[in-house]
GROMACS .gro file of C-alpha atoms in nm:
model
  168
    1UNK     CA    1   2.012   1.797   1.577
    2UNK     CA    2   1.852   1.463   1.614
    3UNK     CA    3   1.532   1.606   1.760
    4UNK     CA    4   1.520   1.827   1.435
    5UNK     CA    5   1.571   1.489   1.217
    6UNK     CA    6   1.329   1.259   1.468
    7UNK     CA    7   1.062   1.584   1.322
    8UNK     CA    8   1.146   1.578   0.964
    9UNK     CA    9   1.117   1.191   0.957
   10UNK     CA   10   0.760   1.234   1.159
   11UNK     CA   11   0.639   1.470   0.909
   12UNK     CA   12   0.817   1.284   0.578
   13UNK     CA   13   0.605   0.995   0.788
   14UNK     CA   14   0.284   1.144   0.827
   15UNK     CA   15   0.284   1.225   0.452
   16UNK     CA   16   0.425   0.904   0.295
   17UNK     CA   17   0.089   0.726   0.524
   18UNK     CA   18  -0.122   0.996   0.350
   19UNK     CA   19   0.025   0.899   0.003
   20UNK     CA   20  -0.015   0.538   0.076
   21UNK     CA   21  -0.388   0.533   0.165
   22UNK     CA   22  -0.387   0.776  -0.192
   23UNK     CA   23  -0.230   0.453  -0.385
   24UNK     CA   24   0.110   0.666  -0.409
   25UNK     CA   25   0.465   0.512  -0.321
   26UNK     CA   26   0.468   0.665   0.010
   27UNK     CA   27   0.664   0.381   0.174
   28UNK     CA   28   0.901   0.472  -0.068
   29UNK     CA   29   0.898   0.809  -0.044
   30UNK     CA   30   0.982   0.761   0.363
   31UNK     CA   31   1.288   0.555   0.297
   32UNK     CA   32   1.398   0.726   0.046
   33UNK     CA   33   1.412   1.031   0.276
   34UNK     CA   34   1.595   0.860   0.558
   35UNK     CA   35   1.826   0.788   0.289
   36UNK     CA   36   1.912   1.163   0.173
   37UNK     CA   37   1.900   1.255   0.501
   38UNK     CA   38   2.208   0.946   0.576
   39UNK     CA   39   2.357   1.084   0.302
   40UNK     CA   40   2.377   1.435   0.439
   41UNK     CA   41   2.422   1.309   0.764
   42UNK     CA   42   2.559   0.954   0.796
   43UNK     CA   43   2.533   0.968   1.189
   44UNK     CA   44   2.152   0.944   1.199
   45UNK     CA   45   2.095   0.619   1.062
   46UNK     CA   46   2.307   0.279   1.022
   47UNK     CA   47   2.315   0.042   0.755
   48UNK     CA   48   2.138  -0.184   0.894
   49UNK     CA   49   1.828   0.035   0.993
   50UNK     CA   50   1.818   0.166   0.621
   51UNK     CA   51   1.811  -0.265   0.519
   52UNK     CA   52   1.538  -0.302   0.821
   53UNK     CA   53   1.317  -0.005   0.629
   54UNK     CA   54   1.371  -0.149   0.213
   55UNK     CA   55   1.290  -0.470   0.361
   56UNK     CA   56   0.992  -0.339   0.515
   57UNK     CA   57   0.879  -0.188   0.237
   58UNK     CA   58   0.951  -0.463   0.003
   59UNK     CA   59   0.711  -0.665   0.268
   60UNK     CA   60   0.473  -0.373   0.232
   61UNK     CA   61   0.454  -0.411  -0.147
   62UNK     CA   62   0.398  -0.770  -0.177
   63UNK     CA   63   0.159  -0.796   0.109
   64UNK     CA   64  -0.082  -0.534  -0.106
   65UNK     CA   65  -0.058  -0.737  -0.422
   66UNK     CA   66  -0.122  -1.051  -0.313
   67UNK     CA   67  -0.400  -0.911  -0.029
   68UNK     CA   68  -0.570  -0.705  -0.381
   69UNK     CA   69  -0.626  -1.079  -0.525
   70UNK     CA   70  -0.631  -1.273  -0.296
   71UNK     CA   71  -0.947  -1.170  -0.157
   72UNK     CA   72  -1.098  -1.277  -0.501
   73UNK     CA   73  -0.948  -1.587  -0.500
   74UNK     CA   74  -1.069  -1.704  -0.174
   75UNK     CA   75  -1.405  -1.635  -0.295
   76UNK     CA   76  -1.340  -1.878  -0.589
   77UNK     CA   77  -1.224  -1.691  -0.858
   78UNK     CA   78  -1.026  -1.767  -1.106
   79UNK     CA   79  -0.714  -1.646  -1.154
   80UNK     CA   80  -0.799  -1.385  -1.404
   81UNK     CA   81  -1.069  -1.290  -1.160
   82UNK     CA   82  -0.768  -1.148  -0.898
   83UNK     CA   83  -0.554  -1.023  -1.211
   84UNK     CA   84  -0.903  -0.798  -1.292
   85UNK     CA   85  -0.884  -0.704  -0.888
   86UNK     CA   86  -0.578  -0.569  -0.881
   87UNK     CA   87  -0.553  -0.353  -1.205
   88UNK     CA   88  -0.950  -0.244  -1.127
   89UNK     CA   89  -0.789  -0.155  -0.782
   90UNK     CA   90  -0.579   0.088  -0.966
   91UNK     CA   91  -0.775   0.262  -1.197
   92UNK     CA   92  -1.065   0.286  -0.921
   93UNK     CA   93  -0.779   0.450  -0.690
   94UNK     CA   94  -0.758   0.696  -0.963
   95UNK     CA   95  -1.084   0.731  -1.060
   96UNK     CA   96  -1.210   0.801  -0.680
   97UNK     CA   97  -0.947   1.027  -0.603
   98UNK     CA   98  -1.080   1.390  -0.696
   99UNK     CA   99  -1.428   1.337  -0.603
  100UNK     CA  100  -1.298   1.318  -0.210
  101UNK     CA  101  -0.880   1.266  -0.132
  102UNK     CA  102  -0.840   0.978   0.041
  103UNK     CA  103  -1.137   0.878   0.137
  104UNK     CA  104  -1.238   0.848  -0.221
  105UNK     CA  105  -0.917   0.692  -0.324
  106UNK     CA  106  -0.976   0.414  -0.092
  107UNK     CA  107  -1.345   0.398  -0.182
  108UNK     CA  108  -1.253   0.400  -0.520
  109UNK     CA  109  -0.934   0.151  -0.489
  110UNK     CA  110  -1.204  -0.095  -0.354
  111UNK     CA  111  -1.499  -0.064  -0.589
  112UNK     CA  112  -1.210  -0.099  -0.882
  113UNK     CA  113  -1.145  -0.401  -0.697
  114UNK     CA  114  -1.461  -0.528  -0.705
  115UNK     CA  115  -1.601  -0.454  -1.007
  116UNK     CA  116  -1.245  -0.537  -1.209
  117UNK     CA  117  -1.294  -0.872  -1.036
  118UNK     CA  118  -1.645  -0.910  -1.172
  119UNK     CA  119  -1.566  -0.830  -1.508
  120UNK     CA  120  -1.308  -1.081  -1.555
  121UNK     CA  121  -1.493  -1.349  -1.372
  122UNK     CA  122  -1.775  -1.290  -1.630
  123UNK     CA  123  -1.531  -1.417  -1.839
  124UNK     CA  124  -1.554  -1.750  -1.754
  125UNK     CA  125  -1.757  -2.024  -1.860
  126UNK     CA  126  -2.022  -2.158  -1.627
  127UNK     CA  127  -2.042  -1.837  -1.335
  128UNK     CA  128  -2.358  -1.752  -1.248
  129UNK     CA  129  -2.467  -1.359  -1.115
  130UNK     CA  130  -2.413  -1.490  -0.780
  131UNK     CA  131  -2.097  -1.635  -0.800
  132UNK     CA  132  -1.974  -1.330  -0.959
  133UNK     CA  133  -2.099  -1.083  -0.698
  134UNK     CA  134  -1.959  -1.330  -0.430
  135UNK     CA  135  -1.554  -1.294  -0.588
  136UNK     CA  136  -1.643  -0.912  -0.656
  137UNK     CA  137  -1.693  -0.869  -0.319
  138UNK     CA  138  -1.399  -1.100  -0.225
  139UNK     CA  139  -1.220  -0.883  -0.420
  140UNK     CA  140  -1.337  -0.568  -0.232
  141UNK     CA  141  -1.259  -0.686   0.138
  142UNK     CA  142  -0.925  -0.804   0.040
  143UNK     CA  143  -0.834  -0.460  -0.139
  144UNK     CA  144  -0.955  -0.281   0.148
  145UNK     CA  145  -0.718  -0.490   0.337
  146UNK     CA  146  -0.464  -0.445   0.132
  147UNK     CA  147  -0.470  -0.072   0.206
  148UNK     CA  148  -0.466  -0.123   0.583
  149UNK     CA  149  -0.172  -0.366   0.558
  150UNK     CA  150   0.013  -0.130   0.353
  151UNK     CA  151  -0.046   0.202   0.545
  152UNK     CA  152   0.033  -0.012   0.873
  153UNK     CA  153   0.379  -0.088   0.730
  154UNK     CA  154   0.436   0.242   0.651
  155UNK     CA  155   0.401   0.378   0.992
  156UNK     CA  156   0.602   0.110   1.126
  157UNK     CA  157   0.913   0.258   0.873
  158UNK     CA  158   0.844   0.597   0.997
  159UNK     CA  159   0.838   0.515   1.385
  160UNK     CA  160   1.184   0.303   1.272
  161UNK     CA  161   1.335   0.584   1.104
  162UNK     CA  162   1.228   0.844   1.395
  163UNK     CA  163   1.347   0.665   1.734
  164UNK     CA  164   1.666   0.506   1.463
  165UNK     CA  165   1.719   0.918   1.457
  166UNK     CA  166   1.635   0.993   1.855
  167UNK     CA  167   1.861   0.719   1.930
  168UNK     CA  168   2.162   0.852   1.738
   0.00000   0.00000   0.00000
C-alpha cells in the first residue's frame, strides 16, 4: 500500500508543480492531499512530516512575494513600484494563460510584472523613461524568479511527502 500512496503523492506532485508555474495554489493543493490521505490513513505520514510540508509551503509563499518586488526594488523603485509588480504579476498570469498554458502564464506573470512596475513608477515625481524601464525590468527578473523559487519548493514537498510514504 505505500507504493500505491508514494504514486498518488508523485502524481498529486507532478500536478500541484504544474499549477504552481500556472500561478495556482499547487503547494497547497500537495499538502493538502498528504493530509486527506493521513486522514484516511494515519500510518503514511507523521506529524511532524505534515509541519515539515505547511512550513515549506509557508516558505514557498513568502519567498514569491517578496522575490515579485523585490526585483523592482533593487532596481530602485519605489515602494509602490514593487506593490505595481506583484499585482501586475497577477493579472499578467491571468492574462497569458489561454494564449499558451504555462508557458504563457509564466510569460505573462512576468510581463505583468514588468509593466505593473512601470506604471506605478511613472507615478513618481522625477523618473525618467530610463529609470522606469530599468525597475520594469527589475521587476521582470525577480518575478521570473519568483516562479522558479516557488515551483522548486513545491517539488521539494512532493519528494517529502513520497519517500515520508515509501518509508512508512
Amino acid at each position: 500500500m505505500a507504493i500505491i500512496i508514494a504514486i498518488i503523492m508523485a502524481l498529486v506532485g507532478l500536478v500541484g508543480v504544474a499549477a504552481t508555474l500556472f500561478s495556482l495554489p499547487g503547494v497547497w493543493l500537495i499538502i493538502g492531499s498528504a493530509a486527506i490521505i493521513d486522514l484516511i490513513q494515519p500510518e503514511y505520514f507523521s506529524l511532524r512530516t505534515l509541519l515539515i510540508g505547511v512550513g515549506l509551503g509557508v516558505c514557498a509563499e513568502v519567498a514569491e512575494l517578496v522575490a515579485s518586488g523585490a526585483g523592482a526594488k533593487r532596481a530602485g523603485g519605489a515602494r509602490r513600484s514593487a506593490v505595481g509588480a506583484i499585482f501586475g504579476a497577477i493579472v499578467g498570469a491571468i492574462v497569458g494563460t489561454p494564449f499558451m498554458p504555462i508557458i504563457g502564464t509564466i510569460i505573462g506573470g512576468v510581463i505583468g510584472a514588468g509593466l505593473g512596475a512601470a506604471v506605478m513608477e511613472r507615478t513618481v515625481v522625477d523618473r525618467t523613461w530610463g529609470d522606469t524601464m530599468r525597475v520594469a525590468q527589475g521587476a521582470a527578473v525577480g518575478r521570473l524568479i519568483a516562479t522558479v523559487i516557488k515551483a522548486s519548493f513545491a517539488c521539494a514537498i512532493a519528494v517529502l511527502f513520497v519517500v515520508a510514504a515509501l518509508m512508512s
